[in-house]
PDB file of C-alpha atoms in Angstrom:
ATOM      1  CA  MET A   1    -121.421 -67.237 153.472  1.00 80.00           C
ATOM      2  CA  LYS A   2    -118.266 -66.206 151.662  1.00 90.00           C
ATOM      3  CA  SER A   3    -118.093 -65.925 147.883  1.00 93.00           C
ATOM      4  CA  ASN A   4    -115.679 -68.462 146.395  1.00 94.00           C
ATOM      5  CA  VAL A   5    -115.334 -66.721 143.016  1.00 96.00           C
ATOM      6  CA  ASN A   6    -112.069 -64.842 142.718  1.00 95.00           C
ATOM      7  CA  PHE A   7    -111.538 -61.529 140.944  1.00 96.00           C
ATOM      8  CA  PHE A   8    -109.887 -63.068 137.866  1.00 96.00           C
ATOM      9  CA  ARG A   9    -112.685 -65.591 137.313  1.00 96.00           C
ATOM     10  CA  ARG A  10    -115.157 -62.709 137.577  1.00 96.00           C
ATOM     11  CA  LEU A  11    -113.067 -60.739 135.069  1.00 96.00           C
ATOM     12  CA  GLY A  12    -113.085 -63.703 132.671  1.00 97.00           C
ATOM     13  CA  ALA A  13    -116.883 -63.906 132.792  1.00 97.00           C
ATOM     14  CA  ILE A  14    -117.163 -60.146 132.266  1.00 97.00           C
ATOM     15  CA  THR A  15    -114.954 -60.451 129.179  1.00 97.00           C
ATOM     16  CA  TYR A  16    -117.111 -63.254 127.722  1.00 97.00           C
ATOM     17  CA  ASP A  17    -120.267 -61.260 128.377  1.00 98.00           C
ATOM     18  CA  LEU A  18    -118.809 -58.122 126.813  1.00 97.00           C
ATOM     19  CA  PHE A  19    -118.245 -60.011 123.556  1.00 97.00           C
ATOM     20  CA  ILE A  20    -121.881 -61.108 123.600  1.00 97.00           C
ATOM     21  CA  VAL A  21    -123.165 -57.636 124.499  1.00 96.00           C
ATOM     22  CA  PHE A  22    -121.069 -55.940 121.802  1.00 96.00           C
ATOM     23  CA  SER A  23    -122.309 -58.482 119.250  1.00 96.00           C
ATOM     24  CA  LEU A  24    -125.874 -57.826 120.344  1.00 94.00           C
ATOM     25  CA  ILE A  25    -125.372 -54.057 120.056  1.00 91.00           C
ATOM     26  CA  LEU A  26    -123.830 -54.405 116.604  1.00 91.00           C
ATOM     27  CA  PHE A  27    -126.682 -56.634 115.431  1.00 92.00           C
ATOM     28  CA  LEU A  28    -129.340 -54.251 116.764  1.00 87.00           C
ATOM     29  CA  ASP A  29    -127.569 -51.249 115.286  1.00 82.00           C
ATOM     30  CA  VAL A  30    -127.446 -52.876 111.841  1.00 83.00           C
ATOM     31  CA  ILE A  31    -131.167 -53.699 112.075  1.00 84.00           C
ATOM     32  CA  ALA A  32    -131.942 -50.107 113.103  1.00 78.00           C
ATOM     33  CA  VAL A  33    -129.907 -48.728 110.188  1.00 76.00           C
ATOM     34  CA  ILE A  34    -131.710 -51.006 107.735  1.00 81.00           C
ATOM     35  CA  VAL A  35    -135.144 -50.096 109.110  1.00 77.00           C
ATOM     36  CA  PHE A  36    -134.448 -46.384 109.194  1.00 73.00           C
ATOM     37  CA  ILE A  37    -132.316 -46.135 106.047  1.00 71.00           C
ATOM     38  CA  GLY A  38    -132.467 -42.667 104.557  1.00 68.00           C
ATOM     39  CA  LYS A  39    -133.762 -41.156 107.788  1.00 68.00           C
ATOM     40  CA  GLU A  40    -130.932 -39.412 109.539  1.00 66.00           C
ATOM     41  CA  ASP A  41    -130.790 -39.682 113.313  1.00 60.00           C
ATOM     42  CA  THR A  42    -128.122 -37.172 114.250  1.00 52.00           C
ATOM     43  CA  SER A  43    -128.850 -37.303 117.972  1.00 60.00           C
ATOM     44  CA  GLY A  44    -128.120 -40.998 118.423  1.00 72.00           C
ATOM     45  CA  ILE A  45    -131.242 -41.357 120.547  1.00 77.00           C
ATOM     46  CA  LEU A  46    -132.418 -44.336 118.516  1.00 74.00           C
ATOM     47  CA  PHE A  47    -129.156 -46.126 119.278  1.00 78.00           C
ATOM     48  CA  TYR A  48    -129.675 -45.730 123.031  1.00 82.00           C
ATOM     49  CA  LEU A  49    -133.385 -46.535 122.870  1.00 82.00           C
ATOM     50  CA  VAL A  50    -132.519 -49.859 121.270  1.00 82.00           C
ATOM     51  CA  THR A  51    -129.266 -50.888 122.927  1.00 88.00           C
ATOM     52  CA  LEU A  52    -129.692 -49.910 126.574  1.00 92.00           C
ATOM     53  CA  PRO A  53    -132.850 -52.000 127.084  1.00 94.00           C
ATOM     54  CA  ALA A  54    -131.212 -54.920 125.250  1.00 94.00           C
ATOM     55  CA  ILE A  55    -128.190 -54.811 127.566  1.00 96.00           C
ATOM     56  CA  TYR A  56    -130.454 -54.511 130.589  1.00 97.00           C
ATOM     57  CA  TYR A  57    -132.568 -57.499 129.546  1.00 96.00           C
ATOM     58  CA  TYR A  58    -129.537 -59.639 128.701  1.00 97.00           C
ATOM     59  CA  TYR A  59    -128.153 -59.342 132.210  1.00 98.00           C
ATOM     60  CA  VAL A  60    -131.352 -59.192 134.258  1.00 98.00           C
ATOM     61  CA  PHE A  61    -133.130 -62.053 132.476  1.00 97.00           C
ATOM     62  CA  SER A  62    -129.990 -64.196 132.550  1.00 97.00           C
ATOM     63  CA  TRP A  63    -129.587 -63.673 136.290  1.00 97.00           C
ATOM     64  CA  VAL A  64    -133.249 -64.157 137.159  1.00 97.00           C
ATOM     65  CA  ILE A  65    -134.055 -67.070 134.839  1.00 96.00           C
ATOM     66  CA  ARG A  66    -130.794 -69.104 134.956  1.00 96.00           C
ATOM     67  CA  GLY A  67    -128.882 -67.489 137.798  1.00 96.00           C
ATOM     68  CA  GLN A  68    -125.991 -66.811 135.430  1.00 97.00           C
ATOM     69  CA  THR A  69    -124.995 -65.146 132.187  1.00 98.00           C
ATOM     70  CA  VAL A  70    -123.230 -66.985 129.360  1.00 97.00           C
ATOM     71  CA  GLY A  71    -119.892 -65.771 130.729  1.00 97.00           C
ATOM     72  CA  MET A  72    -120.757 -67.061 134.189  1.00 98.00           C
ATOM     73  CA  MET A  73    -121.722 -70.429 132.670  1.00 97.00           C
ATOM     74  CA  ALA A  74    -118.366 -70.649 130.895  1.00 97.00           C
ATOM     75  CA  TRP A  75    -116.485 -69.851 134.116  1.00 97.00           C
ATOM     76  CA  LYS A  76    -118.774 -72.160 136.126  1.00 97.00           C
ATOM     77  CA  PHE A  77    -120.282 -69.890 138.720  1.00 97.00           C
ATOM     78  CA  LYS A  78    -123.722 -68.538 139.495  1.00 96.00           C
ATOM     79  CA  ILE A  79    -125.382 -65.737 141.399  1.00 96.00           C
ATOM     80  CA  GLN A  80    -127.826 -65.900 144.268  1.00 95.00           C
ATOM     81  CA  THR A  81    -128.993 -63.738 147.123  1.00 96.00           C
ATOM     82  CA  THR A  82    -127.194 -63.791 150.454  1.00 94.00           C
ATOM     83  CA  ASP A  83    -130.113 -65.754 151.921  1.00 92.00           C
ATOM     84  CA  ASN A  84    -129.653 -68.510 149.272  1.00 89.00           C
ATOM     85  CA  LYS A  85    -132.628 -67.559 147.136  1.00 86.00           C
ATOM     86  CA  LYS A  86    -133.034 -66.983 143.436  1.00 84.00           C
ATOM     87  CA  LEU A  87    -132.779 -63.367 142.312  1.00 94.00           C
ATOM     88  CA  SER A  88    -135.902 -61.297 141.753  1.00 96.00           C
ATOM     89  CA  TYR A  89    -136.139 -58.760 138.937  1.00 97.00           C
ATOM     90  CA  SER A  90    -135.778 -55.874 141.382  1.00 97.00           C
ATOM     91  CA  ILE A  91    -132.622 -57.301 142.989  1.00 97.00           C
ATOM     92  CA  ALA A  92    -131.121 -58.114 139.577  1.00 97.00           C
ATOM     93  CA  SER A  93    -131.914 -54.593 138.360  1.00 98.00           C
ATOM     94  CA  LYS A  94    -130.336 -53.073 141.457  1.00 97.00           C
ATOM     95  CA  ARG A  95    -127.232 -55.231 140.987  1.00 97.00           C
ATOM     96  CA  LEU A  96    -126.900 -54.217 137.337  1.00 97.00           C
ATOM     97  CA  VAL A  97    -127.213 -50.502 138.031  1.00 97.00           C
ATOM     98  CA  PHE A  98    -124.672 -50.606 140.848  1.00 97.00           C
ATOM     99  CA  SER A  99    -122.294 -52.784 138.821  1.00 96.00           C
ATOM    100  CA  TRP A 100    -122.209 -49.999 136.226  1.00 95.00           C
ATOM    101  CA  PHE A 101    -121.243 -47.574 138.986  1.00 95.00           C
ATOM    102  CA  SER A 102    -118.647 -50.057 140.261  1.00 95.00           C
ATOM    103  CA  PHE A 103    -117.085 -50.088 136.813  1.00 94.00           C
ATOM    104  CA  ALA A 104    -117.522 -46.379 136.046  1.00 94.00           C
ATOM    105  CA  PHE A 105    -115.359 -45.223 138.938  1.00 91.00           C
ATOM    106  CA  PHE A 106    -112.163 -46.795 137.568  1.00 92.00           C
ATOM    107  CA  GLY A 107    -113.357 -50.268 138.522  1.00 94.00           C
ATOM    108  CA  LEU A 108    -113.029 -49.502 142.226  1.00 96.00           C
ATOM    109  CA  GLY A 109    -116.280 -51.293 143.008  1.00 96.00           C
ATOM    110  CA  TYR A 110    -114.808 -54.470 141.552  1.00 97.00           C
ATOM    111  CA  LEU A 111    -111.421 -53.976 143.203  1.00 96.00           C
ATOM    112  CA  TYR A 112    -113.262 -53.743 146.520  1.00 97.00           C
ATOM    113  CA  GLN A 113    -113.354 -57.548 146.347  1.00 96.00           C
ATOM    114  CA  PHE A 114    -109.653 -57.648 147.301  1.00 96.00           C
ATOM    115  CA  ILE A 115    -110.283 -56.001 150.677  1.00 96.00           C
ATOM    116  CA  ASP A 116    -113.707 -57.430 151.512  1.00 96.00           C
ATOM    117  CA  LYS A 117    -113.781 -60.259 154.062  1.00 95.00           C
ATOM    118  CA  GLU A 118    -116.662 -61.942 152.219  1.00 95.00           C
ATOM    119  CA  ASN A 119    -114.875 -61.673 148.830  1.00 95.00           C
ATOM    120  CA  ASP A 120    -117.699 -59.544 147.377  1.00 96.00           C
ATOM    121  CA  ALA A 121    -117.549 -56.641 144.959  1.00 97.00           C
ATOM    122  CA  LEU A 122    -119.248 -53.450 146.082  1.00 96.00           C
ATOM    123  CA  HIS A 123    -122.366 -54.020 143.966  1.00 97.00           C
ATOM    124  CA  ASP A 124    -122.688 -57.514 145.479  1.00 97.00           C
ATOM    125  CA  LYS A 125    -122.747 -55.944 148.941  1.00 96.00           C
ATOM    126  CA  ILE A 126    -125.305 -53.306 147.959  1.00 97.00           C
ATOM    127  CA  SER A 127    -127.640 -55.757 146.196  1.00 97.00           C
ATOM    128  CA  LYS A 128    -127.104 -58.509 148.814  1.00 96.00           C
ATOM    129  CA  THR A 129    -125.978 -61.068 146.239  1.00 97.00           C
ATOM    130  CA  LYS A 130    -123.175 -63.640 146.128  1.00 95.00           C
ATOM    131  CA  LEU A 131    -121.217 -65.306 143.358  1.00 96.00           C
ATOM    132  CA  LEU A 132    -120.667 -69.016 144.025  1.00 95.00           C
ATOM    133  CA  MET A 133    -118.925 -71.782 142.127  1.00 95.00           C
ATOM    134  CA  LYS A 134    -121.299 -74.401 140.748  1.00 87.00           C
TER     135      LYS A 134
END
């Protein structure tokens, strides 16, 4: 089954989700500053201990519970496995980790969609998932 979600629709959903994730990070950072006011955390470890799990749970829970993030809802597509099943937590986690790698290497994992016959990004291939219009 070929994905019918083009690169630009995917990019639009990513942009929506980034606004939500940045808002979530800002909110959590403000809460952490209020809770730990007067206690200096020069290492920034607290920031990562709070924000990285929040980002993880935003994406993984959205994909597993609804099959889509808020950005995917706005752009009217969803995610499922290549065998037409709902995502499990392990598959969603795998997809998230590899999507970070897809982005980290100059977005090449996402650009892979332009040359793939199935219209998948590299992390879709690795996690055996598909993006499909609703």
